Amino acid sequence: LQGQTPEAQRRREGDTLYVQCPYTAQTEYWQSKYWGLQRDGGWIDIVNTNYEYNKKSKDGRIKIKDNSTNKTVSITMTDLKAEDSGTYFCATYYSGYVQLRTISLNVFKGEYLYPTQSQAFSNGNTFIILTVVLLLLLLLALVTSIALGVRYYKLLGRTGNREAEDTSDRPEGSAWPGSSGRRESAQDDSKGTAYINLDVQSHASPEDSLYCNVEPSQAPRNSQRVEYAVIAFSQSPRKGRE
């Protein structure tokens, strides 16, 4: 057999090794394919495609299959054991062996995969650090949300107060936040009496007082006294409280 550099394969006991070995297009389907083990300077034929009973090992753990369409021979080794470790090869035979692929298999026991005490301690520390970082991020998000909520409600309060101040500072006296005053006066003071009409947009409670402020500029020049005042609601403020 021609020497080749082995390909390293590591498996744990109980695992499966699956190997595919392509062969040249000139290789005919009837030519034999082999899966063997190198040992003591020679090799041992394990399975081959010569006969049907040669296509699997005696214990049934090793099987070989030839796909002539894809020009590939496949080998499957199941339920691996530590004693299966070694250097394997697949080859074809026609007036001599042609080595297709060489595998250096190392099968180790499962306990070797368990992390050492230092590795377990390191993994535990990493988990704790990640947990602390996530908790800090959640706390920061919560504090930010609360701060934004407080700021939002403060802005709402300031806006409401500003609207109330703007309403109370109107030249034509307003009796209630949200109400509007309208002055209707005669074009000529000498022709008649001037009136001040108050339109209440939001109905007030009957228990609350209602005020109307009249600026001096709004009063008729020739009037010495108020003839009468009328405060009228287009609708009853609240049923049953008149």
Short mmCIF file of C-alpha atoms in Angstrom, two decimals:
data_model
loop_
_atom_site.label_atom_id
_atom_site.label_comp_id
_atom_site.label_asym_id
_atom_site.label_seq_id
_atom_site.Cartn_x
_atom_site.Cartn_y
_atom_site.Cartn_z
CA LEU A 1 0.00 0.00 0.00
CA GLN A 2 1.15 3.55 -0.75
CA GLY A 3 1.84 5.60 2.34
CA GLN A 4 -0.44 8.55 3.17
CA THR A 5 -0.52 11.06 6.00
CA PRO A 6 -3.30 9.90 8.35
CA GLU A 7 -6.25 12.18 9.11
CA ALA A 8 -6.81 12.46 12.87
CA GLN A 9 -10.28 11.58 14.14
CA ARG A 10 -11.26 11.69 17.84
CA ARG A 11 -14.33 9.94 19.18
CA ARG A 12 -15.70 9.07 22.60
CA GLU A 13 -16.68 5.54 23.51
CA GLY A 14 -20.14 4.77 22.18
CA ASP A 15 -19.88 7.29 19.33
CA THR A 16 -20.01 6.56 15.58
CA LEU A 17 -17.38 7.10 12.90
CA TYR A 18 -18.63 7.71 9.36
CA VAL A 19 -16.04 7.90 6.54
CA GLN A 20 -16.49 8.46 2.80
CA CYS A 21 -13.72 7.52 0.34
CA PRO A 22 -14.15 8.78 -3.24
CA TYR A 23 -12.41 6.77 -5.95
CA THR A 24 -11.49 7.60 -9.50
CA ALA A 25 -13.89 7.40 -12.41
CA GLN A 26 -11.75 4.69 -13.98
CA THR A 27 -12.55 2.35 -11.10
CA GLU A 28 -15.24 -0.11 -12.09
CA TYR A 29 -18.13 -1.04 -9.82
CA TRP A 30 -17.07 -4.67 -9.73
CA GLN A 31 -13.62 -3.88 -8.40
CA SER A 32 -13.26 -4.70 -4.69
CA LYS A 33 -13.18 -1.99 -2.02
CA TYR A 34 -11.59 -2.56 1.36
CA TRP A 35 -11.60 -1.12 4.87
CA GLY A 36 -8.58 -2.35 6.79
CA LEU A 37 -6.49 -1.75 9.90
CA GLN A 38 -2.73 -1.25 9.85
CA ARG A 39 -0.98 -3.34 12.50
CA ASP A 40 2.60 -4.52 13.10
CA GLY A 41 3.85 -3.24 9.74
CA GLY A 42 1.05 -4.99 7.85
CA TRP A 43 -2.71 -4.62 7.58
CA ILE A 44 -5.83 -6.54 8.51
CA ASP A 45 -8.82 -6.73 6.20
CA ILE A 46 -11.90 -5.88 8.25
CA VAL A 47 -14.71 -5.52 5.68
CA ASN A 48 -14.83 -5.49 1.86
CA THR A 49 -17.30 -5.50 -1.01
CA ASN A 50 -16.34 -8.90 -2.47
CA TYR A 51 -19.34 -10.73 -1.01
CA GLU A 52 -22.44 -9.72 0.86
CA TYR A 53 -21.36 -11.39 4.11
CA ASN A 54 -18.03 -9.51 3.94
CA LYS A 55 -19.79 -6.11 3.97
CA LYS A 56 -20.08 -6.07 7.76
CA SER A 57 -17.96 -7.28 10.66
CA LYS A 58 -18.85 -10.29 12.78
CA ASP A 59 -20.28 -8.15 15.59
CA GLY A 60 -22.14 -5.97 13.07
CA ARG A 61 -20.55 -2.72 14.27
CA ILE A 62 -18.53 -2.05 11.08
CA LYS A 63 -20.15 -1.85 7.63
CA ILE A 64 -19.00 -0.93 4.12
CA LYS A 65 -21.16 0.27 1.22
CA ASP A 66 -20.20 1.05 -2.37
CA ASN A 67 -22.10 3.74 -4.29
CA SER A 68 -21.01 3.20 -7.89
CA THR A 69 -23.12 6.14 -9.09
CA ASN A 70 -21.28 8.67 -6.93
CA LYS A 71 -18.02 6.70 -7.11
CA THR A 72 -17.78 6.66 -3.32
CA VAL A 73 -17.29 3.90 -0.79
CA SER A 74 -18.71 4.57 2.71
CA ILE A 75 -17.65 3.02 6.00
CA THR A 76 -19.62 3.18 9.26
CA MET A 77 -18.24 2.15 12.65
CA THR A 78 -20.81 2.24 15.49
CA ASP A 79 -20.60 1.79 19.27
CA LEU A 80 -16.88 2.60 19.27
CA LYS A 81 -14.65 1.18 21.98
CA ALA A 82 -11.28 2.26 23.27
CA GLU A 83 -9.65 -0.81 21.68
CA ASP A 84 -10.88 0.38 18.25
CA SER A 85 -8.18 3.07 18.30
CA GLY A 86 -5.69 2.70 15.45
CA THR A 87 -4.84 3.64 11.87
CA TYR A 88 -7.41 2.63 9.27
CA PHE A 89 -7.47 2.90 5.50
CA CYS A 90 -9.86 2.37 2.63
CA ALA A 91 -8.57 1.08 -0.71
CA THR A 92 -9.56 -0.40 -4.02
CA TYR A 93 -7.98 -3.41 -5.68
CA TYR A 94 -7.24 -3.99 -9.35
CA SER A 95 -3.92 -5.61 -10.11
CA GLY A 96 -2.84 -4.17 -6.77
CA TYR A 97 -4.14 -2.08 -3.90
CA VAL A 98 -4.75 1.65 -4.32
CA GLN A 99 -5.07 3.46 -0.99
CA LEU A 100 -7.85 6.06 -1.03
CA ARG A 101 -7.84 7.49 2.47
CA THR A 102 -6.08 6.92 5.80
CA ILE A 103 -7.69 7.66 9.18
CA SER A 104 -5.95 7.81 12.56
CA LEU A 105 -8.74 7.05 15.04
CA ASN A 106 -8.43 7.81 18.76
CA VAL A 107 -11.31 6.50 20.89
CA PHE A 108 -11.21 7.68 24.50
CA LYS A 109 -13.36 6.98 27.51
CA GLY A 110 -16.20 9.31 28.36
CA GLU A 111 -14.86 10.52 31.71
CA TYR A 112 -12.01 12.30 29.94
CA LEU A 113 -14.53 14.73 28.49
CA TYR A 114 -15.72 15.89 31.88
CA PRO A 115 -14.43 19.35 32.80
CA THR A 116 -11.79 19.62 35.46
CA GLN A 117 -12.48 21.31 38.78
CA SER A 118 -10.79 24.53 37.64
CA GLN A 119 -12.80 24.56 34.41
CA ALA A 120 -16.04 24.03 36.32
CA PHE A 121 -15.10 26.87 38.70
CA SER A 122 -14.34 29.14 35.74
CA ASN A 123 -17.66 28.30 34.11
CA GLY A 124 -19.48 29.05 37.36
CA ASN A 125 -17.77 32.43 37.67
CA THR A 126 -18.69 33.29 34.09
CA PHE A 127 -22.34 32.46 34.76
CA ILE A 128 -22.39 34.62 37.90
CA ILE A 129 -20.81 37.56 36.09
CA LEU A 130 -23.30 37.36 33.23
CA THR A 131 -26.19 37.17 35.70
CA VAL A 132 -24.98 40.27 37.58
CA VAL A 133 -24.55 42.21 34.34
CA LEU A 134 -28.07 41.33 33.20
CA LEU A 135 -29.54 42.35 36.56
CA LEU A 136 -27.71 45.71 36.40
CA LEU A 137 -29.04 46.34 32.90
CA LEU A 138 -32.58 45.55 34.01
CA LEU A 139 -32.23 47.86 37.02
CA LEU A 140 -30.90 50.67 34.82
CA ALA A 141 -33.81 50.24 32.41
CA LEU A 142 -36.29 50.36 35.32
CA VAL A 143 -34.77 53.54 36.80
CA THR A 144 -34.75 55.20 33.37
CA SER A 145 -38.42 54.32 32.82
CA ILE A 146 -39.41 55.75 36.21
CA ALA A 147 -37.45 58.97 35.58
CA LEU A 148 -39.09 59.45 32.18
CA GLY A 149 -42.53 58.82 33.67
CA VAL A 150 -42.02 61.40 36.44
CA ARG A 151 -40.76 63.96 33.94
CA TYR A 152 -43.74 63.34 31.68
CA TYR A 153 -46.27 63.91 34.48
CA LYS A 154 -44.45 67.06 35.58
CA LEU A 155 -44.69 68.44 32.05
CA LEU A 156 -48.40 67.64 32.00
CA GLY A 157 -48.87 69.50 35.30
CA ARG A 158 -46.98 72.55 34.05
CA THR A 159 -48.99 72.63 30.85
CA GLY A 160 -52.27 72.51 32.77
CA ASN A 161 -51.20 75.34 35.12
CA ARG A 162 -50.07 77.48 32.21
CA GLU A 163 -53.40 77.04 30.46
CA ALA A 164 -55.25 78.06 33.64
CA GLU A 165 -53.07 81.19 34.02
CA ASP A 166 -53.61 82.16 30.40
CA THR A 167 -57.36 81.87 30.86
CA SER A 168 -57.49 83.94 34.05
CA ASP A 169 -55.37 86.75 32.54
CA ARG A 170 -57.78 87.59 29.74
CA PRO A 171 -58.89 91.28 29.53
CA GLU A 172 -62.51 90.28 29.54
CA GLY A 173 -63.06 88.68 32.92
CA SER A 174 -63.42 84.93 32.98
CA ALA A 175 -65.34 83.21 35.70
CA TRP A 176 -64.02 79.69 35.33
CA PRO A 177 -60.98 77.98 33.77
CA GLY A 178 -62.02 76.90 30.34
CA SER A 179 -64.73 79.58 30.01
CA SER A 180 -64.69 82.57 27.65
CA GLY A 181 -66.07 86.05 28.19
CA ARG A 182 -67.55 88.14 25.41
CA ARG A 183 -68.34 91.83 25.59
CA GLU A 184 -71.13 93.33 23.58
CA SER A 185 -71.42 97.10 23.79
CA ALA A 186 -73.39 99.66 21.96
CA GLN A 187 -71.47 101.53 19.27
CA ASP A 188 -72.47 104.77 20.90
CA ASP A 189 -72.64 105.02 24.70
CA SER A 190 -75.42 107.50 24.44
CA LYS A 191 -77.70 105.12 22.58
CA GLY A 192 -78.23 102.59 25.28
CA THR A 193 -76.92 100.23 27.93
CA ALA A 194 -73.77 98.10 27.43
CA TYR A 195 -73.84 94.40 28.22
CA ILE A 196 -71.26 91.87 29.39
CA ASN A 197 -72.09 88.28 28.37
CA LEU A 198 -70.32 85.33 29.95
CA ASP A 199 -70.26 81.95 28.15
CA VAL A 200 -69.30 79.04 30.40
CA GLN A 201 -67.86 76.16 28.39
CA SER A 202 -67.44 73.73 31.27
CA HIS A 203 -70.34 73.50 33.68
CA ALA A 204 -69.49 74.51 37.19
CA SER A 205 -70.76 72.91 40.30
CA PRO A 206 -73.67 74.76 41.93
CA GLU A 207 -71.75 74.91 45.19
CA ASP A 208 -68.88 76.89 43.58
CA SER A 209 -68.98 80.67 43.20
CA LEU A 210 -69.10 82.34 39.81
CA TYR A 211 -67.39 85.68 39.23
CA CYS A 212 -67.39 88.18 36.41
CA ASN A 213 -64.82 90.96 36.37
CA VAL A 214 -65.53 94.09 34.32
CA GLU A 215 -62.63 96.36 33.47
CA PRO A 216 -63.23 100.14 33.66
CA SER A 217 -62.68 100.39 29.93
CA GLN A 218 -65.64 98.09 29.40
CA ALA A 219 -68.15 100.15 31.41
CA PRO A 220 -70.30 102.75 29.57
CA ARG A 221 -68.97 106.26 30.06
CA ASN A 222 -72.34 107.86 30.83
CA SER A 223 -73.63 105.10 33.11
CA GLN A 224 -73.64 105.73 36.85
CA ARG A 225 -74.95 102.33 37.82
CA VAL A 226 -75.57 98.86 36.45
CA GLU A 227 -79.08 98.45 35.19
CA TYR A 228 -79.09 94.63 35.41
CA ALA A 229 -76.90 91.55 35.03
CA VAL A 230 -77.90 88.20 33.55
CA ILE A 231 -75.99 84.94 33.88
CA ALA A 232 -77.60 82.19 31.79
CA PHE A 233 -76.65 78.56 31.10
CA SER A 234 -77.68 77.02 27.80
CA GLN A 235 -77.99 73.69 29.62
CA SER A 236 -78.41 72.79 33.25
CA PRO A 237 -74.91 72.21 34.76
CA ARG A 238 -75.99 68.96 36.36
CA LYS A 239 -79.34 67.37 36.59
CA GLY A 240 -80.79 67.30 40.07
CA ARG A 241 -78.47 70.04 41.48
CA GLU A 242 -80.28 73.21 40.38
#
